[in-house]
GROMACS .gro file of C-alpha atoms in nm:
model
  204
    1UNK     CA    1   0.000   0.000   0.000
    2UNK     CA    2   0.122   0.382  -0.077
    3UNK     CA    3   0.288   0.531   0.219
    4UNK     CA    4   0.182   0.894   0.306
    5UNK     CA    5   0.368   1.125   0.099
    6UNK     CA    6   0.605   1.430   0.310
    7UNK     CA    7   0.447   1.759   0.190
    8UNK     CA    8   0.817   1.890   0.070
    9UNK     CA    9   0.832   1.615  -0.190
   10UNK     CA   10   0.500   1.720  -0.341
   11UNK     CA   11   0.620   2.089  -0.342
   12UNK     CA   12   0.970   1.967  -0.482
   13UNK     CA   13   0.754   1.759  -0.775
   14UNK     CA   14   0.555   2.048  -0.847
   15UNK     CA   15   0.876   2.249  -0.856
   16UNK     CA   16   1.007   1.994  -1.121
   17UNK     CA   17   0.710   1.988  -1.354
   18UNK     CA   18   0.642   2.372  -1.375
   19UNK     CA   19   0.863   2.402  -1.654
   20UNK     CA   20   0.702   2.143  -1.890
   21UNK     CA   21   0.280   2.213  -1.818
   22UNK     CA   22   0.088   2.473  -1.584
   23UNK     CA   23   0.085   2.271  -1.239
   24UNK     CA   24  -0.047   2.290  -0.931
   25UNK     CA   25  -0.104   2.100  -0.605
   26UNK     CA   26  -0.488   2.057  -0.430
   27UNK     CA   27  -0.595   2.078  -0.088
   28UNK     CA   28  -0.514   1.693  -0.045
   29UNK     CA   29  -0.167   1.747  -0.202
   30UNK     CA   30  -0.303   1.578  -0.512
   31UNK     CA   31  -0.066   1.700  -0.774
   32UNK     CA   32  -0.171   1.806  -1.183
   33UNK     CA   33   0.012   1.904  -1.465
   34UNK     CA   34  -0.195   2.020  -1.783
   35UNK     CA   35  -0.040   1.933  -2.125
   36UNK     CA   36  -0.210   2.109  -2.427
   37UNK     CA   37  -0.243   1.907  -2.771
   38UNK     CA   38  -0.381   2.027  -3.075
   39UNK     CA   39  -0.662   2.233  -3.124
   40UNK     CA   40  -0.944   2.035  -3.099
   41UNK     CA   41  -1.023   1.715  -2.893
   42UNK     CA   42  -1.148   1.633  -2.541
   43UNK     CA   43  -1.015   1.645  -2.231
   44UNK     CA   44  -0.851   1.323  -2.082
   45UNK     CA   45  -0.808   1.308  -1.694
   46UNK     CA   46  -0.531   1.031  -1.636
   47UNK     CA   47  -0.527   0.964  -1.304
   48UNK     CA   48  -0.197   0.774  -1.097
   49UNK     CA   49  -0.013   0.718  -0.771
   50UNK     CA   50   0.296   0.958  -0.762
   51UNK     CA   51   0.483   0.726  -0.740
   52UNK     CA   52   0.433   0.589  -1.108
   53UNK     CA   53   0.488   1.001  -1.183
   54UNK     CA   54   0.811   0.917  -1.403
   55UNK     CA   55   0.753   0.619  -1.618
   56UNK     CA   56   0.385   0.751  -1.679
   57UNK     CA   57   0.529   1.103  -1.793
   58UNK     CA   58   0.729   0.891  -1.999
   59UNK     CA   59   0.495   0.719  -2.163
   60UNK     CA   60   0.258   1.004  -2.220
   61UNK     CA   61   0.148   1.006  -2.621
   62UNK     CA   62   0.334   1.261  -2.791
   63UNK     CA   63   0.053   1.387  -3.078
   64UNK     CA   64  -0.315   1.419  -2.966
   65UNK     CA   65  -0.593   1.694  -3.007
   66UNK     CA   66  -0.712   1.830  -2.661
   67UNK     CA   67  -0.542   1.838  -2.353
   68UNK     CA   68  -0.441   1.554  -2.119
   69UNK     CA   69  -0.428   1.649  -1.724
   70UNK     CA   70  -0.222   1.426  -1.548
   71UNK     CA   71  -0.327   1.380  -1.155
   72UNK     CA   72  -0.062   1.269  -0.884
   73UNK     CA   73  -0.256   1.073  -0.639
   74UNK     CA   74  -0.065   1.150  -0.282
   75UNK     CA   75  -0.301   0.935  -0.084
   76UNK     CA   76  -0.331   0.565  -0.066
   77UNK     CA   77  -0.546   0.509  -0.370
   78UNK     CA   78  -0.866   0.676  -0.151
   79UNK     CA   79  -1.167   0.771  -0.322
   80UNK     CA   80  -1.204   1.138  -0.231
   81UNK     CA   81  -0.915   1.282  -0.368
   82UNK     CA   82  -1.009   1.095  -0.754
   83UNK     CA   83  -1.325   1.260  -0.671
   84UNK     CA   84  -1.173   1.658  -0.602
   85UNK     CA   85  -0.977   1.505  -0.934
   86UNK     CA   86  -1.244   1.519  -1.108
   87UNK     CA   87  -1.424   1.825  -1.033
   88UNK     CA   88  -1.035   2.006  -1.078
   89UNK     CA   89  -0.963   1.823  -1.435
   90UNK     CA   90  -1.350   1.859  -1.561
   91UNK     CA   91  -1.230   1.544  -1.797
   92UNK     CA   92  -1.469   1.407  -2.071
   93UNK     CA   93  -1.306   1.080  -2.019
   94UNK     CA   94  -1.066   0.933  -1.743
   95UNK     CA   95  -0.774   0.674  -1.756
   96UNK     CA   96  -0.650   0.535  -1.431
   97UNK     CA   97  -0.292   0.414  -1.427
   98UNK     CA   98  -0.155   0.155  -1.230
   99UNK     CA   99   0.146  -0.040  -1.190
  100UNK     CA  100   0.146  -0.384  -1.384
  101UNK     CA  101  -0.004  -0.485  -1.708
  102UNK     CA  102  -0.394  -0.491  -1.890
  103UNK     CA  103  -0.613  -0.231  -1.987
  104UNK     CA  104  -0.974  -0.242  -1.840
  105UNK     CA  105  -1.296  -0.142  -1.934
  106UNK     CA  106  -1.467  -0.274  -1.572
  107UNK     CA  107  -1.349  -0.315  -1.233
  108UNK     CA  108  -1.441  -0.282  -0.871
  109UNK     CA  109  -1.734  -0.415  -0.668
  110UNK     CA  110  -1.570  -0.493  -0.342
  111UNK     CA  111  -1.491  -0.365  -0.006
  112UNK     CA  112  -1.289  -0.381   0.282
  113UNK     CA  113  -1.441  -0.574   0.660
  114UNK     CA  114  -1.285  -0.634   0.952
  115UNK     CA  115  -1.028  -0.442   1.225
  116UNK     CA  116  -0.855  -0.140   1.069
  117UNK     CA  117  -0.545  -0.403   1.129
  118UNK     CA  118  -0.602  -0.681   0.927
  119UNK     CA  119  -0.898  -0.611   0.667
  120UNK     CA  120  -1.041  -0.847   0.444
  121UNK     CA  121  -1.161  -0.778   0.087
  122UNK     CA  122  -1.467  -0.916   0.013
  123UNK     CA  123  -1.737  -0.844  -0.289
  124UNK     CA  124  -1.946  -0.558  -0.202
  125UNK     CA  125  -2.273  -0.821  -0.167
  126UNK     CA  126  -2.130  -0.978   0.137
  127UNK     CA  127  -2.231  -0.954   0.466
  128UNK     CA  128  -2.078  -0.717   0.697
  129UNK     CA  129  -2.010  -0.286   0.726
  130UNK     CA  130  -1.710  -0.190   0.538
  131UNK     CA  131  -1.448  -0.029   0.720
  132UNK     CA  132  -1.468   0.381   0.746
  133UNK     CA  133  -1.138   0.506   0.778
  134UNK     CA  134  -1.013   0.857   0.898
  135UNK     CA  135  -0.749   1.008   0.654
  136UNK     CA  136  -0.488   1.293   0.715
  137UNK     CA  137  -0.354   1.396   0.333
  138UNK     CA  138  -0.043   1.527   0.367
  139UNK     CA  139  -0.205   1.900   0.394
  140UNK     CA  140  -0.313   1.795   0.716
  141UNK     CA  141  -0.671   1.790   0.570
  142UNK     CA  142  -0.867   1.518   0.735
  143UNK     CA  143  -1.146   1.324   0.556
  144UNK     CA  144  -1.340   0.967   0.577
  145UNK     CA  145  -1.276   0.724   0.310
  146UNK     CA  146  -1.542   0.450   0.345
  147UNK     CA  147  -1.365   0.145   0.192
  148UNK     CA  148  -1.691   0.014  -0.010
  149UNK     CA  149  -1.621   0.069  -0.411
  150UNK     CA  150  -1.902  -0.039  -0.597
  151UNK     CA  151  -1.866  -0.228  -0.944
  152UNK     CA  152  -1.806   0.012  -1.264
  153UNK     CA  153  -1.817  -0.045  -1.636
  154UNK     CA  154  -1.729   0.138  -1.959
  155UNK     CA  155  -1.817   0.072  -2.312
  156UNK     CA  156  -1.523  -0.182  -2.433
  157UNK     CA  157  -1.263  -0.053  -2.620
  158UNK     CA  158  -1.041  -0.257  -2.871
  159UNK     CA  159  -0.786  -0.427  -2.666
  160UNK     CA  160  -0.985  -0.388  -2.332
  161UNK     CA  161  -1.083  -0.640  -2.098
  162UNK     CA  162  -1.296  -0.677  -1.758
  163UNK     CA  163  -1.083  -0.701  -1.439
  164UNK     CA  164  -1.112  -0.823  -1.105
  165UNK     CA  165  -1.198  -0.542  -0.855
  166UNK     CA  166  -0.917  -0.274  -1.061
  167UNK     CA  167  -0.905   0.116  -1.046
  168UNK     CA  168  -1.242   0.081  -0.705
  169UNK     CA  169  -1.212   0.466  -0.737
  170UNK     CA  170  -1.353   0.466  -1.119
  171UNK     CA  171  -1.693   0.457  -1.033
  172UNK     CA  172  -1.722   0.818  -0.918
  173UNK     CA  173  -1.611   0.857  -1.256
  174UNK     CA  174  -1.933   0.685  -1.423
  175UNK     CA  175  -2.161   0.783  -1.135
  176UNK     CA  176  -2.054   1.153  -1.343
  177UNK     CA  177  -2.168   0.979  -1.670
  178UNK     CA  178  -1.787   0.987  -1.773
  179UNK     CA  179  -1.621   0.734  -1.977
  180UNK     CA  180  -1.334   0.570  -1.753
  181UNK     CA  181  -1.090   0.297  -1.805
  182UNK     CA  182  -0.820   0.184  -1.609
  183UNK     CA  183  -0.491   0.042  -1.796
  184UNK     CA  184  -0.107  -0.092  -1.624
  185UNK     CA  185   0.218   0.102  -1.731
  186UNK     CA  186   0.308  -0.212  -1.924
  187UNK     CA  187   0.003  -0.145  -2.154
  188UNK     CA  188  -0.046   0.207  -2.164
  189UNK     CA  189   0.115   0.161  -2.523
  190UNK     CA  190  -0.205   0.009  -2.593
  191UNK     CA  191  -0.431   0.181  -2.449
  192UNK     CA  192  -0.397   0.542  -2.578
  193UNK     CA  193  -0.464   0.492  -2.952
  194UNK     CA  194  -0.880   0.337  -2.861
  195UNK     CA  195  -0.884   0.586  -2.594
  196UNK     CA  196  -0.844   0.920  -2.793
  197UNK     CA  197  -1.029   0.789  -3.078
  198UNK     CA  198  -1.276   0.760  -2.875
  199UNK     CA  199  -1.250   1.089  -2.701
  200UNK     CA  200  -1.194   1.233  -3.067
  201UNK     CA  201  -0.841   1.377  -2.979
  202UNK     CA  202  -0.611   1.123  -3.201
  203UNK     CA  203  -0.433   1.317  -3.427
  204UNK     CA  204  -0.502   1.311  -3.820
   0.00000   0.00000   0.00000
């Protein structure tokens, strides 16, 4: 699990990508860089732990219509920092990074039971409360994250595939009536050319 990031390092990323796109850290020391495309296109939210911050810039396409805003996640993959994502990105569609391989058109449905010590996932449709946990982001803003994430699903794309309980923070995404998809570095190759088609930002 992601350890709680110091709040120097996030200033000392955003220090490092204000050259390259307009950045800026949130409230929850979420980090986001805006890169402009060509005129044109959507706008594509891609959403990752910071610590994936320098193979995903990396492996960012390099010709696209729109603008892509990438979004550091500082916390431990909570819920309520994707969401102030959202609302700061206003994306038309969403792509959540993660480390590892596939690229997803469906995920979630489970949550977390038991002491705060030892919790068990289990689907969502099992018995029990799921766990409500108090956060501190490294702002010192606290907030709850109630570790239920209800199943989410996206129109496929070519290449995409169903996974087993991915991305749990995607379905604020379609609860929004966004298109979201969740893909690992190892296949992000894959992933972008469907995506911005379908978001009408691939290049001519």
């Amino acid at each position: 699990m992601p350890q709680r990031v110091p709040l120097d390092a996030i200033h000392a990323d955003l220090e490092a990508l204000a050259p390259y796109a307009r950045s800026f850290a949130d409230e929850l020391g979420s980090l986001y860089a805006y890169f402009e495309g060509r005129h044109g296109g959507g706008t594509l939210l891609v959403w990752a732990p910071r610590a994936l911050a320098p193979e995903l810039l990396r492996r960012l396409p390099q010709d696209y219509r729109g603008r892509i805003v990438v979004g550091l996640d500082a916390s431990e993959g909570d819920a309520w920092p994707f969401a102030r994502a959202l609302d700061w990105a206003s994306p038309q569609a969403v792509l959540l990074a993660c480390e590892g391989e596939g690229f997803y058109h469906a995920g979630g449905g489970w949550k977390e039971v038991g002491p705060p010590q030892e919790p068990r996932r289990v689907p969502l449709e099992d018995g029990g409360e799921p766990l409500e946990l108090v956060r501190t982001a490294p702002t010192s803003v606290r907030y709850r994250e109630l570790r239920a994430y209800p199943a989410w699903s996206s129109p496929p794309l070519d290449g995409s595939r169903p996974g087993d309980g991915v991305a749990p923070q995607a379905h604020l995404a379609r609860a929004r009536g966004l298109r979201v998809y969740a893909a690992g570095l190892l296949d992000l190759d894959q992933a972008w050319t469907p995506l911005l088609e379908r978001l009408g930002s691939a290049p001519d």
